[in-house]
Coordinates of C-alpha atoms and ligand atoms in Angstrom, one line a residue:
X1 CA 15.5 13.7 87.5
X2 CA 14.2 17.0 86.9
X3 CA 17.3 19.2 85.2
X4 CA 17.2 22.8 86.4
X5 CA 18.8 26.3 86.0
X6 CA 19.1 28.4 89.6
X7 CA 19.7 32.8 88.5
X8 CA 20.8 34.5 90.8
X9 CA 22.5 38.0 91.3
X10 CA 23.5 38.2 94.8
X11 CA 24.5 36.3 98.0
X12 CA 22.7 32.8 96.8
X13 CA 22.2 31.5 100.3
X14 CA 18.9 30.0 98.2
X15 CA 20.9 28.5 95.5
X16 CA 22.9 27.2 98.5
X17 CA 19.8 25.8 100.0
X18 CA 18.3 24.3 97.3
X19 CA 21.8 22.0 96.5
X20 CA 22.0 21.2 99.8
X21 CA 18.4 19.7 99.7
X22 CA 19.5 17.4 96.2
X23 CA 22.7 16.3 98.3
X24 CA 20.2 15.3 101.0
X25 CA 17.6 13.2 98.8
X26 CA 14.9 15.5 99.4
X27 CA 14.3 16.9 96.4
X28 CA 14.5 15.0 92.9
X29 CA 16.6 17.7 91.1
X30 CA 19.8 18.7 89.3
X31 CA 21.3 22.0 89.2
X32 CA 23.0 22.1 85.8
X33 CA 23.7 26.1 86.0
X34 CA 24.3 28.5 87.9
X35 CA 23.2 31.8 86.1
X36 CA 23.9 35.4 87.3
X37 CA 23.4 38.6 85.8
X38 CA 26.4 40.0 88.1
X39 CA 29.7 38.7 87.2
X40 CA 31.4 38.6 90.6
X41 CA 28.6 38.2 92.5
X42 CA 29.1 35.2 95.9
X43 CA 26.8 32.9 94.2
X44 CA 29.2 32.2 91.9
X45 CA 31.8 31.2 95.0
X46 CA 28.9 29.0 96.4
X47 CA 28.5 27.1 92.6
X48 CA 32.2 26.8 92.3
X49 CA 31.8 24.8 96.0
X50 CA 29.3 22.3 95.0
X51 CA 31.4 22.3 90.8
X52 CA 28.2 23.4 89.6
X53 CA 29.1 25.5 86.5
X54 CA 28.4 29.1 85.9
X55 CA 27.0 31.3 83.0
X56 CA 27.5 35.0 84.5
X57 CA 26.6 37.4 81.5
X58 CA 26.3 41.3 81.9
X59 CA 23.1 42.4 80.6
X60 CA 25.5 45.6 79.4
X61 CA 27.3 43.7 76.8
X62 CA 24.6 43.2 75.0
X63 CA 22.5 45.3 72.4
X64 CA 18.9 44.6 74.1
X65 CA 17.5 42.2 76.5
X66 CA 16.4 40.3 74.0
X67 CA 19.8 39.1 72.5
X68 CA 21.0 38.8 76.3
X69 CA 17.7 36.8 76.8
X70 CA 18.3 34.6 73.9
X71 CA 21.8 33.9 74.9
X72 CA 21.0 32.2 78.3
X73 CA 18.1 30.4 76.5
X74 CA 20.7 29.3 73.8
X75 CA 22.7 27.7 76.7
X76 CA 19.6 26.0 78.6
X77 CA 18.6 24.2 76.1
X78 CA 22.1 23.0 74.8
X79 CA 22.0 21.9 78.6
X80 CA 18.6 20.2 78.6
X81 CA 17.0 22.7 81.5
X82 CA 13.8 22.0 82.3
X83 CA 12.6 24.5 84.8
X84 CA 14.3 27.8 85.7
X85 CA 14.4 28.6 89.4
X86 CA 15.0 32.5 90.4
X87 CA 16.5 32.9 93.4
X88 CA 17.2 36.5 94.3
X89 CA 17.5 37.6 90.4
X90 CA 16.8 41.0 90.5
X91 CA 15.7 41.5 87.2
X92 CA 12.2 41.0 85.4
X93 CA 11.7 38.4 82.8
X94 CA 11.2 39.1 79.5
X95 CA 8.9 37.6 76.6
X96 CA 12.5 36.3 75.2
X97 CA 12.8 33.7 78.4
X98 CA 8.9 33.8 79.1
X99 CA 8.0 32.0 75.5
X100 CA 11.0 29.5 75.7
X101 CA 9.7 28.4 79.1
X102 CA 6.0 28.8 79.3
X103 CA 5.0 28.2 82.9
X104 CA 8.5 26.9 83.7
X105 CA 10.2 29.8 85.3
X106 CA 9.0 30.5 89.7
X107 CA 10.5 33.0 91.9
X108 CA 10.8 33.4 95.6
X109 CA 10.2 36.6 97.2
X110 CA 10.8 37.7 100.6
X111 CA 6.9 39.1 101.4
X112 CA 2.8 37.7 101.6
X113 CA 2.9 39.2 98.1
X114 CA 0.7 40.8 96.7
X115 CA 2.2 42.9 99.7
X116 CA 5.3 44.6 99.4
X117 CA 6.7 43.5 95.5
X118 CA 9.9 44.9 94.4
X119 CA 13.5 45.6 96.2
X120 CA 13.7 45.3 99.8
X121 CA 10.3 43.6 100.3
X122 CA 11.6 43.6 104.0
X123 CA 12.4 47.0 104.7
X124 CA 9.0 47.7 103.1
X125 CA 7.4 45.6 105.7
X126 CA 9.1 46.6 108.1
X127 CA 8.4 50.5 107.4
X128 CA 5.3 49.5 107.3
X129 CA 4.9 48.5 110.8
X130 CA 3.5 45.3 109.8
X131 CA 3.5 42.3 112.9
X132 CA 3.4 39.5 110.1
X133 CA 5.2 39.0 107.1
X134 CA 6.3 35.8 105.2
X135 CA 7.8 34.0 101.8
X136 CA 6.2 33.4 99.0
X137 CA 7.0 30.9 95.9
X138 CA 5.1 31.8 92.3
X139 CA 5.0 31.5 88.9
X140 CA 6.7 34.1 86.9
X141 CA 4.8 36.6 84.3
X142 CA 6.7 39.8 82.8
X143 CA 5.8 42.0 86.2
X144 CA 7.6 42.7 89.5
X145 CA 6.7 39.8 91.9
X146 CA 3.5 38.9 90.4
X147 CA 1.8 35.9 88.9
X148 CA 0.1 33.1 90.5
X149 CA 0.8 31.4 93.9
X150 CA 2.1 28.7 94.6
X151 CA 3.0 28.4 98.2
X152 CA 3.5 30.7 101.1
X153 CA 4.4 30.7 104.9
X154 CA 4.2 33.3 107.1
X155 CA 7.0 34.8 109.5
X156 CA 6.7 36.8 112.7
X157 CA 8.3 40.0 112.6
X158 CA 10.5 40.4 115.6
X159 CA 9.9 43.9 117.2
X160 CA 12.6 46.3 116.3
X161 CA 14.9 43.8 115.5
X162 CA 15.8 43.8 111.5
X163 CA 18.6 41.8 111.5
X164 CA 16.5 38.5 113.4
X165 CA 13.5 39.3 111.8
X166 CA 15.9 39.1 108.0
X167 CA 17.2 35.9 109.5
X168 CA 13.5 34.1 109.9
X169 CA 12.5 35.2 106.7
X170 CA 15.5 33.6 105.3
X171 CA 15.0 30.4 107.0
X172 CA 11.8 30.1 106.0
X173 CA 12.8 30.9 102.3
X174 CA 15.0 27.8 102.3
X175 CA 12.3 25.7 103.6
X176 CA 9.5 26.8 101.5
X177 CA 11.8 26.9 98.5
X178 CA 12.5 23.1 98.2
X179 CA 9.5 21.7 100.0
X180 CA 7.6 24.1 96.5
X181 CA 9.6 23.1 94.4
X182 CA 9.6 19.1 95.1
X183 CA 5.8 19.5 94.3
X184 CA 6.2 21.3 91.3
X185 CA 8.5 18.6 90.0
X186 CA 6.7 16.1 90.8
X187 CA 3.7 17.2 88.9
X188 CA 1.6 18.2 91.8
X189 CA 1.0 21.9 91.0
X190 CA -0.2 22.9 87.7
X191 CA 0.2 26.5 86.8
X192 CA -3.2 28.1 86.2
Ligands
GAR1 C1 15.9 36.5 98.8 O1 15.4 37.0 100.1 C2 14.9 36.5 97.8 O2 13.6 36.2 98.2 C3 15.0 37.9 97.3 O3 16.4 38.2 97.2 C4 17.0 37.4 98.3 C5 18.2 36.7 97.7 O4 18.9 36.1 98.7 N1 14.3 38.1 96.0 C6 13.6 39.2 95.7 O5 13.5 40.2 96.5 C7 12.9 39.1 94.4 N2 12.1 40.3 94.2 P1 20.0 34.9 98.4 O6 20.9 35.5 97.2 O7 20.8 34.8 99.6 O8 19.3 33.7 97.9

């Protein structure tokens, strides 16, 4: 059983998502922690549901990123964490969590990146004009949504409609999400 850390700083529906895939025997995992940079933020309601503890730390109480860094890496590793899954962490990675997990950290992103990286990949799209947008699962470096590819799906955007189009891409988060990260786990995708 693969142990793994979800981050989060928002709603968590992928958090949710990913749980309810372990509940379901699809995917060989075990949420140990629930981190958010938010204090407060629902994700924490949604860990408290399945008794998944969490480690919400403000980035503001500490002196740099890098002791704030080194504090959640203190507490992986007293938790034997394997792989660190972002799920709507809105923050960039530094070298702090980068060197302790080399090619261990993936992020979900709600765009065909390289299209459309940063905050509100799906306005951007959508301002855009674009007919096609999608998900896409990759390996963490220290930019905004870069680093290599590991899986992606496209979504149809629905004409003029945000708020279905915001509900697809979601969907096909969840999907993608688990079904990526089952490979990963099991060894079948090797970071380049
Ligand atoms: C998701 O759409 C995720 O792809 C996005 O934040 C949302 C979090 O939703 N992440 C990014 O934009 C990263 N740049 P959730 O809290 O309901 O899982």
């Amino acid at each position: 059983m693969t142990n793994i850390a979800v981050f989060a700083s928002g709603s968590g529906s992928n958090f949710q998502a990913i749980q309810e895939a372990i509940v379901r025997g699809e995917l060989q995992a075990n949420i140990k922690l629930v981190v958010t940079d938010k204090p407060g933020a629902y994700v924490e309601t949604r860990a408290a549901q399945f008794d998944i503890p969490v480690l919400a730390l403000s980035p503001k109480s500490f002196d740099s990123k890098a002791a704030y860094e080194q504090a959640i890496v203190d507490e992986l590793r007293k938790q034997d964490i394997e792989w660190i899954v972002l799920a709507g962490y809105m923050r960039l990675v530094s070298e702090t969590l980068l060197g302790a997990y080399q090619s261990k950290i993936v992020n979900i992103h709600p765009s065909l990146l390289p299209s459309f990286p940063g905050k509100d990949a799906i306005g951007q799209a959508l301002a855009h004009g674009v007919k096609v947008t999608g998900v896409t699962v990759h390996f963490v470096d220290e930019g905004m949504d870069t680093g290599p590819i590991i899986a992606q799906t496209a979504v149809n955007v629905i004409d003029g409609d945000r708020e279905q189009t915001e509900e697809a891409i979601h969907k096909a988060e969840h999907a993608l999400y688990t079904a990526a990260l089952q490979q990963l786990f099991a060894g079948k995708v090797q970071a380049k």
